[in-house]
Amino acid sequence: MSGAHLAVRSIGKRFRGLRAVSDVTFDVPAGAIHALIGPNGAGKTTCFNMIAGVFAPDSGTIALDDRPIAGLRPDQICASGIGRTFQIVKPFMGLTVEDNVTIGALARTRHVPEAREAARRLLRDLGLDDRRAKLAANLTLPDRKRLEVARALATGPRLLLLDEVMAGLRPTETDQMVAFLKDLNARTGITILLIEHVMRAVMALSQHIVVLHHGEKIAEGTPHDVTRDPAVLEVYLGQEDASSPPRSGGGGRRPEGEAT
Amino acid sequence: MSADPGQFVLTLLQAVAMGLLTGMVYGLMALGLSVIFGVMRVVNFAHGEMMVVGMYLAWLAFDRLGLDPLVSLPAVAAALFVFGYVLQRTVINPFIGLPEHMQFMLLLAVAILLVNACLAIFGPDTHGVQVDYMFDSFNVGPLVLDAVRVYAALVALLIAGLLWLFFTRTRSGKAIRAAADNHVGALVVGLDVKRLYALTFGVGAACVGAAGALMLLIVQVHPFLAIDYTLLAFVIVIVGGLGSMSGALAGGLLIGVSEAVAGVLLQPSLKSVFSFGLLILVLLLRPQGLLARRS
Amino acid sequence: MSESLWQRLTGDVPRRALLALGGLLLLLLAAPFLLRLAPAGDYWLSLLILVVYFSYIGQAWNIMMGFAGQLSLGHALYLGLGGYVAAALYVNLGIGPWLGVFIAVAAAMLAGGLIGFLGFRFSLAGVYFALLTIAFAEFTRILFDHFTWVGGSGGLFLKVEADGSAFNLQGSPLLFYYVILALAAGAFVLCRFLLTSRLGHYWLAVREDPEAAQAAGIAVLRTKMLAVLISAGLTAVGGVWSAFYYKSLFPEAAFAMGRSIEVTLAPIIGGLGTLFGPILGSALLVGLGDLFTTLAEILANDYGVKAAGLKQIGYGIALLLIVMFRRDGVWPWLARRLGFERRPADDAGEGRP
């Protein structure tokens, strides 16, 4: 597999008259790793949901490798090459870890043994090998996060949407996930777009950052530029602990990152 | 059906009036189901069975002590309250939050027990009460309203009012509503959720028990009514909005009227066609209920 | 990748479970002849027929609820429709049941497809979907009450014919036993096959979390529709069998809510979503029913305690105890005891969250 180019053009979404996202435009070139950041309620997950087909944008277009995808159903989006994880993880609780990932892999093959084989490979890559016979319900949160990534990858995406996969991970686990994603990107050329509050991960992974605030794009650029952007500083200074801007993202919701 | 259009309209109006009165009692019955679901998210599949238990208790009070169901009603409601409270504490509580099919099977077992206990004790025959005002009626304009239905509807309305006071004015009532809105929050502020749930189930059971006593004024009781009442209560709460109190009452009125009107327009055996048709439409187009706000 | 069908069906099943299953099948095949040796053999055969019948329709219902997670409390609709279509074709047009069953299945699938499409299209789930299925079953009941071509509320009767043979599904209980046994065994294998297929995996995914399933590329509506279509079709076959076995149909009974509930009992008591749950559940329930009938008779004859409903009270208590103490059904627990399930130790005993 190789990466696909995502082009988001002026998308907007209202909920009951409230503007959740308006006129947001950005690109994720094939093979790139980009991040979408911003305070809580900035519209990041709404953007993700529009790209992933949970709901159609009210305005604007979304294209994957020049093919318009806005308005397709989530399963059609998946078939067109986008895999996603959920902010609040949604493993198939009553099924085994291996079945979870096998189901993802069945998006690419109708042969169950083949899908199972693919699932086992992915579980090895993500270090979940020894837990593959466990029920997903019995996994710890970090393992569930990894399982989400594995299931999304199993569908064979060319673009991976990761919604806060680092949240709740310990620093060492965060580093493992970062290393895995970097390696995955280098090996396969898969495009990655991540929403992330854990800034150490954002800084380590992404070449380019888009900052949302109140549903609008207020800045974008390299991590270096973005963290020095006055508009971004303004937004994060409004938050509680923002002495060192997006260091711990959306207001230090979780004890994070400083220990190492 | 009459050829005279004036007469026909009058018949229809008469049916609507009767339907509204019966619908008030339906509403009270459904209120019990709605309260239980609204607070605990448990669907009481034994609701019609509890209704029938209420009817039998009222009949027993009439048969043995000569008590009018309107007089024995508080005692019947109290008995059902205790039953509901104990049932929730012992049997139902462990099933709160579990998948629906488990709750369904549990309450189905309770329902089988209740209806067959009634069958074993009272037999399969129908039992009714003969009160002094059985054949009395009130004339309202051109309409003739049966006294029994008028009294039943008024008392049902009174009980619904008392319930409303309970939920808005008393400490326990407010606590129950708080627990319904936010289970974890209620635990955090130290409410005894288990007790509140038992209280809720008791109140729901008391409602349906009272409705049973009132219904005995209108119809005769036999054990096999139970499943029909369970179904009827479901139809009403869905039409009115599952978990909504005012919705249950309005749904009761609507279904009461639709049954009565269908009884005039169609053969009696077709009377529930309207109700089920309405149920299907509401489920598909407005599953939150006709009255509830879109969530 | 290729593997034989046999491998696919039995791949990860412990050897002892396979042997036990083979033994059970042999026992069931020989049962009518063994029962002839016992006193009141005909009676025991009639009970066994009930066990196999309920395990068959339980298996069919389980596809929808146990696999795909869609609670149907209106399966009497498919049973009744299947039975009525085949019986009416036979009585009114002289079309035999072996042909009529296809039309019956088509009719039930049409009904199931309609209900499923409406329900799933409008995203009804859980109790709401269950009520929709009840409403349609009740609607059909009332409709058939007034449908004179099939006898209306007066009922439809299949005459016992002199030249009755297996060809028009007439004959001794033995014939009906082997027919329903073949159906039940077929449904068992079919369900196992489905569970090992892509569709089976998709059903489980939709049951566990429809949103995540859709994100993983599953067309959720289509997946649910296949469940309701297959389930309705299989159930209708059971309805045809039951119509010809009992030889009479009344809308009051054929489409009754009680009948829908009966369908759900065995798979839930036995173990939802398991293949052996419907079989074990139905054996348990028929067995308990018979036990309490006998006890009620003893009470009446020897002690003079006569009351309607005693049998069902015993049954209700047993049901209550099973539900309270074996929430996931009896089979998952029993399977662990018998070592039929290869589940790692760390998962044993932990239920769903």
Tab-separated table of C-alpha atoms in Angstrom, chain B:
chain	number	residue	atom	x	y	z
B	1	MET	CA	-73.627	2.616	11.119
B	2	SER	CA	-76.440	5.080	10.900
B	3	ALA	CA	-77.558	6.632	7.659
B	4	ASP	CA	-78.282	9.907	9.401
B	5	PRO	CA	-75.048	11.974	9.301
B	6	GLY	CA	-75.998	13.954	12.405
B	7	GLN	CA	-76.534	10.768	14.343
B	8	PHE	CA	-73.236	9.414	13.043
B	9	VAL	CA	-71.303	12.463	14.219
B	10	LEU	CA	-72.924	12.128	17.598
B	11	THR	CA	-71.977	8.450	17.811
B	12	LEU	CA	-68.443	9.385	16.931
B	13	LEU	CA	-68.341	12.171	19.527
B	14	GLN	CA	-69.747	9.806	22.088
B	15	ALA	CA	-66.974	7.330	21.250
B	16	VAL	CA	-64.332	10.026	21.519
B	17	ALA	CA	-65.624	11.043	24.947
B	18	MET	CA	-65.644	7.450	26.181
B	19	GLY	CA	-62.213	6.913	24.682
B	20	LEU	CA	-60.849	9.938	26.519
B	21	LEU	CA	-62.210	8.668	29.837
B	22	THR	CA	-60.850	5.154	29.388
B	23	GLY	CA	-57.673	6.666	27.980
B	24	MET	CA	-57.073	8.458	31.278
B	25	VAL	CA	-56.859	5.089	33.026
B	26	TYR	CA	-54.671	3.747	30.206
B	27	GLY	CA	-52.481	6.771	30.730
B	28	LEU	CA	-52.073	6.038	34.434
B	29	MET	CA	-51.129	2.447	33.625
B	30	ALA	CA	-48.571	3.568	31.049
B	31	LEU	CA	-47.263	6.191	33.461
B	32	GLY	CA	-45.984	3.398	35.662
B	33	LEU	CA	-44.086	1.845	32.750
B	34	SER	CA	-42.692	5.187	31.719
B	35	VAL	CA	-41.488	6.123	35.205
B	36	ILE	CA	-39.690	2.798	35.572
B	37	PHE	CA	-38.054	3.060	32.167
B	38	GLY	CA	-37.207	6.729	32.521
B	39	VAL	CA	-35.302	6.192	35.745
B	40	MET	CA	-33.812	2.712	35.435
B	41	ARG	CA	-33.799	2.081	31.688
B	42	VAL	CA	-35.534	-1.185	32.456
B	43	VAL	CA	-38.458	-2.147	30.265
B	44	ASN	CA	-41.042	-3.778	32.478
B	45	PHE	CA	-42.268	-6.707	30.408
B	46	ALA	CA	-44.436	-7.740	33.360
B	47	HIS	CA	-46.414	-4.519	33.373
B	48	GLY	CA	-49.755	-5.899	32.177
B	49	GLU	CA	-49.377	-8.728	34.665
B	50	MET	CA	-48.961	-6.219	37.481
B	51	MET	CA	-52.064	-4.446	36.179
B	52	VAL	CA	-54.026	-7.681	36.372
B	53	VAL	CA	-52.745	-8.293	39.908
B	54	GLY	CA	-54.086	-4.861	40.834
B	55	MET	CA	-57.443	-5.723	39.280
B	56	TYR	CA	-57.649	-8.989	41.202
B	57	LEU	CA	-56.749	-7.322	44.501
B	58	ALA	CA	-59.514	-4.780	43.953
B	59	TRP	CA	-61.908	-7.571	43.054
B	60	LEU	CA	-60.936	-9.468	46.198
B	61	ALA	CA	-61.618	-6.393	48.339
B	62	PHE	CA	-65.006	-6.069	46.683
B	63	ASP	CA	-65.889	-9.740	46.881
B	64	ARG	CA	-64.803	-10.340	50.478
B	65	LEU	CA	-65.235	-6.955	52.122
B	66	GLY	CA	-67.737	-5.325	49.824
B	67	LEU	CA	-65.383	-2.439	49.161
B	68	ASP	CA	-65.826	-0.222	46.123
B	69	PRO	CA	-62.627	-0.272	44.014
B	70	LEU	CA	-62.436	3.487	44.482
B	71	VAL	CA	-62.245	2.869	48.241
B	72	SER	CA	-59.827	-0.049	48.124
B	73	LEU	CA	-57.625	1.721	45.594
B	74	PRO	CA	-55.147	3.185	48.141
B	75	ALA	CA	-54.676	-0.246	49.689
B	76	VAL	CA	-54.233	-1.890	46.281
B	77	ALA	CA	-51.710	0.746	45.257
B	78	ALA	CA	-49.867	0.310	48.555
B	79	ALA	CA	-49.738	-3.461	48.115
B	80	LEU	CA	-48.335	-3.089	44.617
B	81	PHE	CA	-45.858	-0.512	45.889
B	82	VAL	CA	-44.495	-2.979	48.418
B	83	PHE	CA	-44.436	-5.709	45.772
B	84	GLY	CA	-42.577	-3.484	43.309
B	85	TYR	CA	-40.135	-2.285	45.948
B	86	VAL	CA	-39.251	-5.789	47.076
B	87	LEU	CA	-39.127	-7.167	43.527
B	88	GLN	CA	-36.676	-4.482	42.460
B	89	ARG	CA	-34.476	-4.993	45.512
B	90	THR	CA	-34.304	-8.750	45.235
B	91	VAL	CA	-34.654	-9.696	41.592
B	92	ILE	CA	-34.355	-6.785	39.214
B	93	ASN	CA	-31.556	-4.704	40.692
B	94	PRO	CA	-28.683	-6.931	39.519
B	95	PHE	CA	-30.016	-6.613	35.964
B	96	ILE	CA	-29.893	-2.839	35.719
B	97	GLY	CA	-27.569	-1.836	32.921
B	98	LEU	CA	-27.413	-5.348	31.475
B	99	PRO	CA	-28.358	-6.068	27.852
B	100	GLU	CA	-32.045	-5.767	27.050
B	101	HIS	CA	-32.583	-9.430	26.238
B	102	MET	CA	-31.518	-10.405	29.761
B	103	GLN	CA	-33.939	-7.943	31.346
B	104	PHE	CA	-36.598	-9.151	28.955
B	105	MET	CA	-36.140	-12.789	29.955
B	106	LEU	CA	-36.060	-11.915	33.671
B	107	LEU	CA	-39.279	-9.920	33.561
B	108	LEU	CA	-40.854	-12.508	31.314
B	109	ALA	CA	-40.263	-15.071	34.063
B	110	VAL	CA	-41.809	-12.657	36.576
B	111	ALA	CA	-44.752	-12.189	34.213
B	112	ILE	CA	-45.285	-15.940	33.829
B	113	LEU	CA	-45.250	-16.297	37.613
B	114	LEU	CA	-47.701	-13.462	38.213
B	115	VAL	CA	-50.244	-14.420	35.586
B	116	ASN	CA	-50.227	-18.071	36.558
B	117	ALA	CA	-50.434	-17.259	40.242
B	118	CYS	CA	-53.597	-15.318	39.379
B	119	LEU	CA	-54.813	-18.267	37.330
B	120	ALA	CA	-54.115	-20.730	40.131
B	121	ILE	CA	-55.807	-18.595	42.762
B	122	PHE	CA	-58.748	-17.106	40.871
B	123	GLY	CA	-59.245	-19.542	38.015
B	124	PRO	CA	-59.741	-18.745	34.353
B	125	ASP	CA	-63.239	-17.225	34.713
B	126	THR	CA	-63.955	-13.519	34.500
B	127	HIS	CA	-64.733	-11.509	37.613
B	128	GLY	CA	-66.296	-8.079	37.806
B	129	VAL	CA	-67.693	-5.706	40.388
B	130	GLN	CA	-71.246	-4.429	40.696
B	131	VAL	CA	-71.233	-0.953	42.199
B	132	ASP	CA	-74.360	1.082	42.953
B	133	TYR	CA	-73.628	3.643	40.285
B	134	MET	CA	-72.934	1.013	37.616
B	135	PHE	CA	-75.707	2.183	35.370
B	136	ASP	CA	-75.628	5.874	36.261
B	137	SER	CA	-74.572	8.384	33.707
B	138	PHE	CA	-74.003	12.085	33.241
B	139	ASN	CA	-75.485	14.047	30.407
B	140	VAL	CA	-73.117	16.585	28.970
B	141	GLY	CA	-74.938	18.325	26.166
B	142	PRO	CA	-75.965	15.578	23.784
B	143	LEU	CA	-73.393	13.154	25.198
B	144	VAL	CA	-74.062	10.468	27.754
B	145	LEU	CA	-71.065	9.607	29.937
B	146	ASP	CA	-70.984	6.468	32.085
B	147	ALA	CA	-70.517	7.368	35.722
B	148	VAL	CA	-67.964	4.592	36.267
B	149	ARG	CA	-65.764	5.910	33.481
B	150	VAL	CA	-66.059	9.489	34.703
B	151	TYR	CA	-65.072	8.530	38.255
B	152	ALA	CA	-62.246	6.310	37.033
B	153	ALA	CA	-60.883	9.063	34.797
B	154	LEU	CA	-61.118	11.708	37.530
B	155	VAL	CA	-59.317	9.533	40.055
B	156	ALA	CA	-56.655	8.646	37.462
B	157	LEU	CA	-56.149	12.344	36.856
B	158	LEU	CA	-55.912	12.976	40.589
B	159	ILE	CA	-53.275	10.262	41.005
B	160	ALA	CA	-51.277	11.605	38.079
B	161	GLY	CA	-51.395	15.000	39.787
B	162	LEU	CA	-50.193	13.520	43.070
B	163	LEU	CA	-47.376	11.808	41.210
B	164	TRP	CA	-46.392	15.067	39.645
B	165	LEU	CA	-46.291	16.665	43.095
B	166	PHE	CA	-44.182	13.760	44.332
B	167	PHE	CA	-41.621	14.196	41.596
B	168	THR	CA	-41.440	17.981	41.782
B	169	ARG	CA	-41.969	18.777	45.470
B	170	THR	CA	-40.621	15.959	47.613
B	171	ARG	CA	-37.009	15.204	48.428
B	172	SER	CA	-37.263	11.600	47.268
B	173	GLY	CA	-39.028	12.554	44.058
B	174	LYS	CA	-36.409	15.124	43.180
B	175	ALA	CA	-33.652	12.681	44.042
B	176	ILE	CA	-35.180	10.088	41.726
B	177	ARG	CA	-35.255	12.578	38.897
B	178	ALA	CA	-31.666	13.511	39.591
B	179	ALA	CA	-30.665	9.851	39.504
B	180	ALA	CA	-32.546	9.415	36.247
B	181	ASP	CA	-30.681	12.289	34.655
B	182	ASN	CA	-27.278	11.342	35.866
B	183	HIS	CA	-26.594	8.016	37.512
B	184	VAL	CA	-22.926	8.648	38.274
B	185	GLY	CA	-23.619	12.159	39.435
B	186	ALA	CA	-26.229	10.861	41.852
B	187	LEU	CA	-23.705	8.394	43.262
B	188	VAL	CA	-21.148	11.149	43.627
B	189	VAL	CA	-23.421	13.419	45.636
B	190	GLY	CA	-24.203	10.486	47.884
B	191	LEU	CA	-27.730	9.555	46.869
B	192	ASP	CA	-28.631	5.989	47.734
B	193	VAL	CA	-29.328	4.962	44.154
B	194	LYS	CA	-30.365	1.431	45.061
B	195	ARG	CA	-33.052	2.717	47.406
B	196	LEU	CA	-34.184	5.257	44.852
B	197	TYR	CA	-34.494	2.584	42.197
B	198	ALA	CA	-36.536	0.392	44.507
B	199	LEU	CA	-38.684	3.411	45.345
B	200	THR	CA	-39.161	4.114	41.656
B	201	PHE	CA	-40.170	0.574	40.859
B	202	GLY	CA	-42.547	0.716	43.807
B	203	VAL	CA	-44.085	3.964	42.566
B	204	GLY	CA	-44.393	2.551	39.033
B	205	ALA	CA	-46.038	-0.585	40.396
B	206	ALA	CA	-48.379	1.497	42.582
B	207	CYS	CA	-49.425	3.473	39.491
B	208	VAL	CA	-50.292	0.378	37.540
B	209	GLY	CA	-51.970	-1.167	40.575
B	210	ALA	CA	-54.165	1.904	40.980
B	211	ALA	CA	-54.911	1.806	37.261
B	212	GLY	CA	-55.916	-1.834	37.714
B	213	ALA	CA	-58.368	-0.966	40.487
B	214	LEU	CA	-59.899	1.736	38.298
B	215	MET	CA	-60.009	-0.497	35.245
B	216	LEU	CA	-62.025	-3.050	37.207
B	217	LEU	CA	-64.867	-0.530	37.214
B	218	ILE	CA	-64.881	-0.609	33.431
B	219	VAL	CA	-63.988	-4.176	32.448
B	220	GLN	CA	-64.080	-7.624	34.007
B	221	VAL	CA	-60.803	-9.267	34.915
B	222	HIS	CA	-59.356	-12.589	33.795
B	223	PRO	CA	-55.697	-13.685	33.803
B	224	PHE	CA	-55.208	-13.614	30.045
B	225	LEU	CA	-55.819	-9.878	29.873
B	226	ALA	CA	-52.278	-9.425	31.112
B	227	ILE	CA	-50.333	-9.755	27.867
B	228	ASP	CA	-52.743	-7.432	26.082
B	229	TYR	CA	-52.222	-4.789	28.739
B	230	THR	CA	-48.458	-5.176	28.535
B	231	LEU	CA	-48.653	-4.604	24.814
B	232	LEU	CA	-51.079	-1.727	25.242
B	233	ALA	CA	-48.797	-0.040	27.771
B	234	PHE	CA	-45.884	-0.355	25.340
B	235	VAL	CA	-47.880	1.130	22.499
B	236	ILE	CA	-48.902	4.058	24.691
B	237	VAL	CA	-45.467	4.905	26.019
B	238	ILE	CA	-43.882	4.687	22.576
B	239	VAL	CA	-46.565	6.894	21.068
B	240	GLY	CA	-46.205	9.379	23.914
B	241	GLY	CA	-42.442	9.121	24.248
B	242	LEU	CA	-40.698	6.460	26.344
B	243	GLY	CA	-39.700	7.918	29.700
B	244	SER	CA	-41.905	10.989	29.494
B	245	MET	CA	-44.659	11.351	32.105
B	246	SER	CA	-46.898	13.770	30.267
B	247	GLY	CA	-46.292	11.738	27.122
B	248	ALA	CA	-47.640	8.615	28.793
B	249	LEU	CA	-50.853	10.400	29.781
B	250	ALA	CA	-51.336	11.955	26.366
B	251	GLY	CA	-50.504	8.632	24.692
B	252	GLY	CA	-53.115	6.962	26.883
B	253	LEU	CA	-55.762	9.452	25.797
B	254	LEU	CA	-54.801	9.065	22.155
B	255	ILE	CA	-54.909	5.282	22.219
B	256	GLY	CA	-58.140	5.309	24.236
B	257	VAL	CA	-59.771	7.499	21.624
B	258	SER	CA	-58.344	5.573	18.688
B	259	GLU	CA	-59.653	2.288	20.078
B	260	ALA	CA	-63.105	3.746	20.723
B	261	VAL	CA	-63.331	5.389	17.308
B	262	ALA	CA	-62.052	2.261	15.565
B	263	GLY	CA	-64.773	0.394	17.438
B	264	VAL	CA	-67.350	2.642	15.804
B	265	LEU	CA	-65.884	2.774	12.304
B	266	LEU	CA	-64.675	-0.811	11.999
B	267	GLN	CA	-65.614	-4.176	13.398
B	268	PRO	CA	-64.759	-4.522	17.088
B	269	SER	CA	-62.142	-7.152	16.258
B	270	LEU	CA	-60.281	-4.537	14.239
B	271	LYS	CA	-60.139	-2.014	17.070
B	272	SER	CA	-56.408	-2.339	17.683
B	273	VAL	CA	-55.541	-1.829	14.018
B	274	PHE	CA	-55.419	1.910	14.599
B	275	SER	CA	-53.213	1.545	17.677
B	276	PHE	CA	-50.701	-0.716	15.961
B	277	GLY	CA	-50.756	1.402	12.838
B	278	LEU	CA	-50.055	4.446	14.973
B	279	LEU	CA	-47.291	2.575	16.792
B	280	ILE	CA	-45.576	1.660	13.526
B	281	LEU	CA	-45.812	5.198	12.203
B	282	VAL	CA	-44.487	6.713	15.409
B	283	LEU	CA	-41.639	4.193	15.626
B	284	LEU	CA	-40.541	4.971	12.102
B	285	LEU	CA	-41.106	8.693	11.941
B	286	ARG	CA	-40.824	9.944	15.504
B	287	PRO	CA	-39.306	7.249	17.713
B	288	GLN	CA	-38.808	9.756	20.512
B	289	GLY	CA	-42.619	9.948	20.771
B	290	LEU	CA	-45.190	12.363	19.458
B	291	LEU	CA	-44.799	14.782	22.336
B	292	ALA	CA	-41.191	14.524	23.380
B	293	ARG	CA	-38.700	17.015	22.098
B	294	ARG	CA	-36.143	15.730	19.642
B	295	SER	CA	-33.040	14.888	21.618
